[in-house]
Amino acid sequence: MGFLVGILTGFFTSVGNNQLKKLAGVPASFIVSNQFVIGTIMLAIAVSLFGNWELPPLAFFALLVILTTIEYLNSYIYARALQLSPQSLVGPLYSLSVVFLAPLGILFLGETPNMSGWLGIILSVVGSLLLGFDTGDPGIRPAVRALLRERGSYFMLGSALLSAVAVILTKFSYVSVPPLLSGFWIYVGLTVISTGIAFRRGLPVVSKELSMPFLYLLLATGFGVVFHYIGLALIPAAYFIACKRSSVLFDVVLGRVVHGETHFRSRLLGAFVMFVGVLLVMFSGRTF
């Protein structure tokens, strides 16, 4: 059951990414604010149904201040990446968080990847290069140039790095608070921060033609958030995150089907190689 929940979470993540592309003209601060509100509501319902309400220790709230700040920045630049560049290109780049997690895990958690983990990290890098591969101009340098030509790539690489940092902090939070309840309090903090920023920047008017993509985004966000924390409670985090990273494959397919994005074969191959890399990292015994 947990594996199915992980794949569903990956699917809803990709659906949300697809709608972000359609909302390129809407301020990212306004979008993520609404996402956090929906996530908070859905998590409150989930805790009431599947968890227990309790007040976390004071140390958790101290960590929460740092974690929510990082998560807000992460969500903002993640949204900007998908607004600026093709979903099939920048969406899978988020999986490079496993590459950033290797040195961070060694430094802060004392977790050193084994042979399988290092192979997975290498495959994640190789897969990212395949995303930019062009049969008309083959080679590593052209592939790197193709990736770096897109402004969204820089945002997504930054998001992957912040995600790695957030994972380290979240692992510390789970020591004192169950995942579902921890997720609720994190989203409460994110809602407070993002709503304040959104109001300060001014609330835009979402046009009629963008109202449905906006609604689909919020629905995908709500289901994705709830499935994420339920999945973490059903199976080990490593297995769940590995299943959730199926979103890289959905990103390429939806980018092609909905937006008509090019280089489908090379990007699908790159996403598949990255997905295999993530699987190797996760099943090597690392929880990142």
Tab-separated table of C-alpha atoms in Angstrom:
chain	number	residue	atom	x	y	z
A	1	MET	CA	0.000	0.000	0.000
A	2	GLY	CA	2.790	2.416	0.888
A	3	PHE	CA	4.469	1.907	-2.485
A	4	LEU	CA	1.226	2.763	-4.303
A	5	VAL	CA	0.857	5.883	-2.151
A	6	GLY	CA	4.418	6.858	-3.114
A	7	ILE	CA	3.681	6.551	-6.837
A	8	LEU	CA	0.424	8.495	-6.421
A	9	THR	CA	2.357	11.218	-4.605
A	10	GLY	CA	4.786	11.374	-7.529
A	11	PHE	CA	1.887	11.624	-9.968
A	12	PHE	CA	0.181	14.463	-8.086
A	13	THR	CA	3.525	16.255	-7.769
A	14	SER	CA	3.927	16.104	-11.538
A	15	VAL	CA	0.343	17.247	-12.160
A	16	GLY	CA	1.038	20.246	-9.936
A	17	ASN	CA	4.237	20.950	-11.869
A	18	ASN	CA	2.256	20.835	-15.105
A	19	GLN	CA	-0.213	23.426	-13.869
A	20	LEU	CA	2.588	25.697	-12.639
A	21	LYS	CA	3.780	25.920	-16.234
A	22	LYS	CA	0.335	27.189	-17.252
A	23	LEU	CA	0.450	29.814	-14.484
A	24	ALA	CA	3.669	31.454	-15.688
A	25	GLY	CA	2.112	34.929	-15.436
A	26	VAL	CA	0.933	34.569	-11.836
A	27	PRO	CA	3.365	35.662	-9.067
A	28	ALA	CA	5.034	32.626	-7.500
A	29	SER	CA	4.631	34.141	-4.018
A	30	PHE	CA	0.843	34.127	-4.461
A	31	ILE	CA	0.838	30.568	-5.816
A	32	VAL	CA	2.895	29.010	-3.024
A	33	SER	CA	0.881	30.879	-0.395
A	34	ASN	CA	-2.301	29.214	-1.626
A	35	GLN	CA	-0.546	25.857	-1.836
A	36	PHE	CA	0.508	26.096	1.800
A	37	VAL	CA	-2.997	27.045	2.948
A	38	ILE	CA	-4.470	24.016	1.162
A	39	GLY	CA	-1.695	21.790	2.498
A	40	THR	CA	-2.335	22.954	6.067
A	41	ILE	CA	-6.064	22.244	5.800
A	42	MET	CA	-5.508	18.788	4.301
A	43	LEU	CA	-2.896	17.887	6.918
A	44	ALA	CA	-5.182	19.037	9.737
A	45	ILE	CA	-7.838	16.650	8.412
A	46	ALA	CA	-5.272	13.853	8.038
A	47	VAL	CA	-3.959	14.274	11.603
A	48	SER	CA	-7.531	14.186	12.925
A	49	LEU	CA	-8.273	10.969	11.020
A	50	PHE	CA	-4.994	9.068	11.200
A	51	GLY	CA	-2.876	10.666	13.934
A	52	ASN	CA	-3.005	12.196	17.391
A	53	TRP	CA	-2.990	15.851	18.339
A	54	GLU	CA	-0.262	16.795	20.790
A	55	LEU	CA	1.867	19.846	21.497
A	56	PRO	CA	5.458	19.316	20.279
A	57	PRO	CA	8.375	20.137	22.600
A	58	LEU	CA	9.833	23.637	22.553
A	59	ALA	CA	12.980	22.436	20.769
A	60	PHE	CA	10.847	21.414	17.781
A	61	PHE	CA	9.520	24.956	17.344
A	62	ALA	CA	13.059	26.347	17.414
A	63	LEU	CA	13.931	23.996	14.563
A	64	LEU	CA	10.649	24.887	12.862
A	65	VAL	CA	11.687	28.527	12.414
A	66	ILE	CA	14.773	27.525	10.437
A	67	LEU	CA	13.036	24.746	8.526
A	68	THR	CA	10.066	26.828	7.374
A	69	THR	CA	12.339	29.602	6.127
A	70	ILE	CA	14.316	27.132	4.020
A	71	GLU	CA	11.163	25.372	2.812
A	72	TYR	CA	9.571	28.655	1.739
A	73	LEU	CA	12.604	29.654	-0.316
A	74	ASN	CA	12.696	26.149	-1.750
A	75	SER	CA	9.022	26.220	-2.773
A	76	TYR	CA	9.300	29.702	-4.268
A	77	ILE	CA	12.280	29.003	-6.524
A	78	TYR	CA	10.854	25.565	-7.390
A	79	ALA	CA	7.707	27.257	-8.695
A	80	ARG	CA	9.748	29.848	-10.591
A	81	ALA	CA	11.801	27.099	-12.255
A	82	LEU	CA	8.693	25.466	-13.666
A	83	GLN	CA	7.208	28.790	-14.719
A	84	LEU	CA	10.352	29.734	-16.640
A	85	SER	CA	11.424	26.499	-18.358
A	86	PRO	CA	10.080	23.230	-19.831
A	87	GLN	CA	8.667	20.817	-17.260
A	88	SER	CA	10.340	17.848	-18.960
A	89	LEU	CA	13.747	19.505	-18.518
A	90	VAL	CA	13.719	21.176	-15.102
A	91	GLY	CA	11.259	18.886	-13.302
A	92	PRO	CA	13.631	15.883	-13.241
A	93	LEU	CA	16.548	18.101	-12.151
A	94	TYR	CA	14.991	18.221	-8.693
A	95	SER	CA	16.198	14.644	-8.182
A	96	LEU	CA	19.757	15.975	-8.027
A	97	SER	CA	18.977	16.604	-4.365
A	98	VAL	CA	20.450	13.125	-3.740
A	99	VAL	CA	23.766	14.406	-5.109
A	100	PHE	CA	23.765	17.352	-2.694
A	101	LEU	CA	22.673	15.087	0.154
A	102	ALA	CA	25.772	12.904	-0.125
A	103	PRO	CA	28.233	15.467	1.333
A	104	LEU	CA	25.599	16.912	3.685
A	105	GLY	CA	24.740	13.454	4.998
A	106	ILE	CA	28.399	12.691	5.615
A	107	LEU	CA	29.002	16.032	7.315
A	108	PHE	CA	25.924	16.327	9.545
A	109	LEU	CA	24.542	12.794	9.933
A	110	GLY	CA	27.647	10.671	9.606
A	111	GLU	CA	25.958	8.743	6.778
A	112	THR	CA	28.398	7.652	4.086
A	113	PRO	CA	26.877	6.132	0.914
A	114	ASN	CA	27.904	2.561	0.147
A	115	MET	CA	28.834	1.304	-3.326
A	116	SER	CA	25.201	1.118	-4.414
A	117	GLY	CA	24.596	4.634	-3.124
A	118	TRP	CA	27.563	6.106	-4.985
A	119	LEU	CA	26.467	4.331	-8.186
A	120	GLY	CA	23.020	5.858	-7.777
A	121	ILE	CA	24.519	9.316	-7.343
A	122	ILE	CA	26.607	8.867	-10.503
A	123	LEU	CA	23.534	7.729	-12.456
A	124	SER	CA	21.617	10.786	-11.234
A	125	VAL	CA	24.326	13.047	-12.660
A	126	VAL	CA	24.486	11.085	-15.936
A	127	GLY	CA	20.703	11.236	-16.245
A	128	SER	CA	20.712	15.002	-15.767
A	129	LEU	CA	23.162	15.335	-18.670
A	130	LEU	CA	20.901	13.202	-20.862
A	131	LEU	CA	18.097	15.703	-20.225
A	132	GLY	CA	20.076	18.255	-22.233
A	133	PHE	CA	21.298	15.790	-24.879
A	134	ASP	CA	20.591	16.665	-28.508
A	135	THR	CA	21.267	14.152	-31.296
A	136	GLY	CA	21.966	17.062	-33.627
A	137	ASP	CA	24.752	18.321	-31.358
A	138	PRO	CA	25.896	15.367	-29.228
A	139	GLY	CA	28.423	15.562	-26.423
A	140	ILE	CA	28.735	16.462	-22.763
A	141	ARG	CA	29.508	20.148	-23.277
A	142	PRO	CA	26.510	20.787	-25.562
A	143	ALA	CA	24.299	18.946	-23.060
A	144	VAL	CA	25.548	21.106	-20.189
A	145	ARG	CA	25.084	24.254	-22.283
A	146	ALA	CA	21.529	23.191	-23.131
A	147	LEU	CA	20.744	22.802	-19.444
A	148	LEU	CA	22.334	26.077	-18.419
A	149	ARG	CA	20.644	28.019	-21.212
A	150	GLU	CA	17.401	27.651	-19.319
A	151	ARG	CA	16.935	30.096	-16.446
A	152	GLY	CA	14.713	27.562	-14.751
A	153	SER	CA	17.644	25.151	-14.440
A	154	TYR	CA	19.438	27.497	-12.045
A	155	PHE	CA	16.307	27.848	-9.925
A	156	MET	CA	15.741	24.085	-9.846
A	157	LEU	CA	19.354	23.341	-8.920
A	158	GLY	CA	18.993	25.828	-6.067
A	159	SER	CA	15.758	24.124	-5.061
A	160	ALA	CA	17.464	20.713	-5.066
A	161	LEU	CA	20.176	22.067	-2.761
A	162	LEU	CA	17.664	23.629	-0.366
A	163	SER	CA	15.667	20.403	-0.417
A	164	ALA	CA	18.758	18.489	0.669
A	165	VAL	CA	19.278	20.878	3.585
A	166	ALA	CA	15.581	20.607	4.513
A	167	VAL	CA	15.775	16.801	4.539
A	168	ILE	CA	18.628	16.932	7.053
A	169	LEU	CA	16.641	19.248	9.332
A	170	THR	CA	13.417	17.265	8.919
A	171	LYS	CA	15.143	14.077	10.019
A	172	PHE	CA	16.011	15.792	13.290
A	173	SER	CA	12.383	16.930	13.730
A	174	TYR	CA	11.053	13.374	13.369
A	175	VAL	CA	12.972	12.379	16.501
A	176	SER	CA	10.462	14.191	18.718
A	177	VAL	CA	7.321	14.521	16.541
A	178	PRO	CA	5.520	11.967	14.289
A	179	PRO	CA	5.783	12.722	10.522
A	180	LEU	CA	2.104	13.632	10.015
A	181	LEU	CA	1.990	16.038	12.965
A	182	SER	CA	5.409	17.430	12.073
A	183	GLY	CA	4.153	18.108	8.553
A	184	PHE	CA	1.127	19.966	9.911
A	185	TRP	CA	3.200	22.330	12.046
A	186	ILE	CA	5.665	22.882	9.206
A	187	TYR	CA	2.808	23.883	6.911
A	188	VAL	CA	1.327	26.165	9.551
A	189	GLY	CA	4.649	27.996	9.693
A	190	LEU	CA	4.863	28.100	5.902
A	191	THR	CA	1.328	29.479	5.665
A	192	VAL	CA	2.140	32.299	8.079
A	193	ILE	CA	5.333	33.255	6.228
A	194	SER	CA	3.962	32.951	2.695
A	195	THR	CA	0.669	34.724	3.415
A	196	GLY	CA	2.489	37.696	4.911
A	197	ILE	CA	4.789	37.945	1.885
A	198	ALA	CA	1.904	37.541	-0.578
A	199	PHE	CA	-0.135	40.327	1.046
A	200	ARG	CA	2.883	42.607	1.169
A	201	ARG	CA	3.508	42.141	-2.556
A	202	GLY	CA	-0.148	42.618	-3.406
A	203	LEU	CA	-2.731	40.019	-4.362
A	204	PRO	CA	-3.160	39.541	-8.134
A	205	VAL	CA	-6.412	38.861	-9.924
A	206	VAL	CA	-6.405	35.391	-11.480
A	207	SER	CA	-8.040	35.615	-14.911
A	208	LYS	CA	-10.940	33.352	-15.840
A	209	GLU	CA	-8.848	31.280	-18.258
A	210	LEU	CA	-6.312	30.575	-15.495
A	211	SER	CA	-8.869	29.724	-12.815
A	212	MET	CA	-9.087	26.026	-13.742
A	213	PRO	CA	-5.294	25.447	-13.884
A	214	PHE	CA	-5.084	27.207	-10.516
A	215	LEU	CA	-7.800	24.952	-9.092
A	216	TYR	CA	-6.108	21.824	-10.468
A	217	LEU	CA	-2.816	22.951	-8.931
A	218	LEU	CA	-4.380	23.370	-5.493
A	219	LEU	CA	-6.122	19.987	-5.705
A	220	ALA	CA	-2.894	18.269	-6.778
A	221	THR	CA	-1.050	20.039	-3.951
A	222	GLY	CA	-3.577	18.983	-1.326
A	223	PHE	CA	-3.603	15.324	-2.316
A	224	GLY	CA	0.167	15.288	-2.812
A	225	VAL	CA	0.866	16.684	0.658
A	226	VAL	CA	-1.469	14.263	2.440
A	227	PHE	CA	-0.197	11.236	0.512
A	228	HIS	CA	3.375	12.312	1.260
A	229	TYR	CA	2.999	12.228	5.029
A	230	ILE	CA	0.694	9.192	5.060
A	231	GLY	CA	3.218	7.328	2.925
A	232	LEU	CA	6.018	8.174	5.341
A	233	ALA	CA	3.955	6.579	8.102
A	234	LEU	CA	3.273	3.402	6.085
A	235	ILE	CA	6.723	2.373	4.852
A	236	PRO	CA	10.355	3.363	5.538
A	237	ALA	CA	11.180	6.846	4.262
A	238	ALA	CA	13.796	5.545	1.817
A	239	TYR	CA	11.312	3.292	0.039
A	240	PHE	CA	8.598	5.935	-0.023
A	241	ILE	CA	10.804	8.712	-1.430
A	242	ALA	CA	12.111	6.320	-4.084
A	243	CYS	CA	8.537	5.683	-5.250
A	244	LYS	CA	7.689	9.377	-5.077
A	245	ARG	CA	10.571	10.187	-7.419
A	246	SER	CA	8.558	8.507	-10.180
A	247	SER	CA	7.456	12.116	-10.678
A	248	VAL	CA	10.499	12.603	-12.949
A	249	LEU	CA	8.958	10.207	-15.473
A	250	PHE	CA	5.525	11.802	-15.192
A	251	ASP	CA	7.154	15.224	-15.695
A	252	VAL	CA	8.578	14.227	-19.071
A	253	VAL	CA	5.372	12.546	-20.247
A	254	LEU	CA	3.055	15.365	-19.142
A	255	GLY	CA	5.429	17.979	-20.542
A	256	ARG	CA	5.185	16.280	-23.923
A	257	VAL	CA	1.449	15.506	-23.887
A	258	VAL	CA	0.161	18.778	-22.422
A	259	HIS	CA	2.749	21.348	-23.528
A	260	GLY	CA	4.203	19.653	-26.622
A	261	GLU	CA	7.767	19.879	-25.293
A	262	THR	CA	10.583	18.611	-27.507
A	263	HIS	CA	13.466	16.122	-27.069
A	264	PHE	CA	11.042	13.586	-25.612
A	265	ARG	CA	13.172	10.455	-26.062
A	266	SER	CA	16.408	11.844	-24.640
A	267	ARG	CA	14.608	13.465	-21.703
A	268	LEU	CA	12.608	10.323	-20.953
A	269	LEU	CA	15.826	8.299	-21.023
A	270	GLY	CA	17.532	10.855	-18.784
A	271	ALA	CA	14.616	10.850	-16.346
A	272	PHE	CA	14.610	7.042	-16.279
A	273	VAL	CA	18.355	6.912	-15.558
A	274	MET	CA	17.887	9.466	-12.766
A	275	PHE	CA	14.990	7.444	-11.367
A	276	VAL	CA	17.130	4.296	-11.322
A	277	GLY	CA	19.858	6.318	-9.614
A	278	VAL	CA	17.457	7.477	-6.925
A	279	LEU	CA	16.254	3.894	-6.417
A	280	LEU	CA	19.827	2.716	-5.893
A	281	VAL	CA	20.491	5.493	-3.383
A	282	MET	CA	17.285	4.863	-1.451
A	283	PHE	CA	17.552	1.084	-1.351
A	284	SER	CA	21.215	1.271	-0.369
A	285	GLY	CA	19.989	2.012	3.134
A	286	ARG	CA	20.128	5.824	3.007
A	287	THR	CA	16.987	7.655	4.052
A	288	PHE	CA	17.658	10.562	1.724
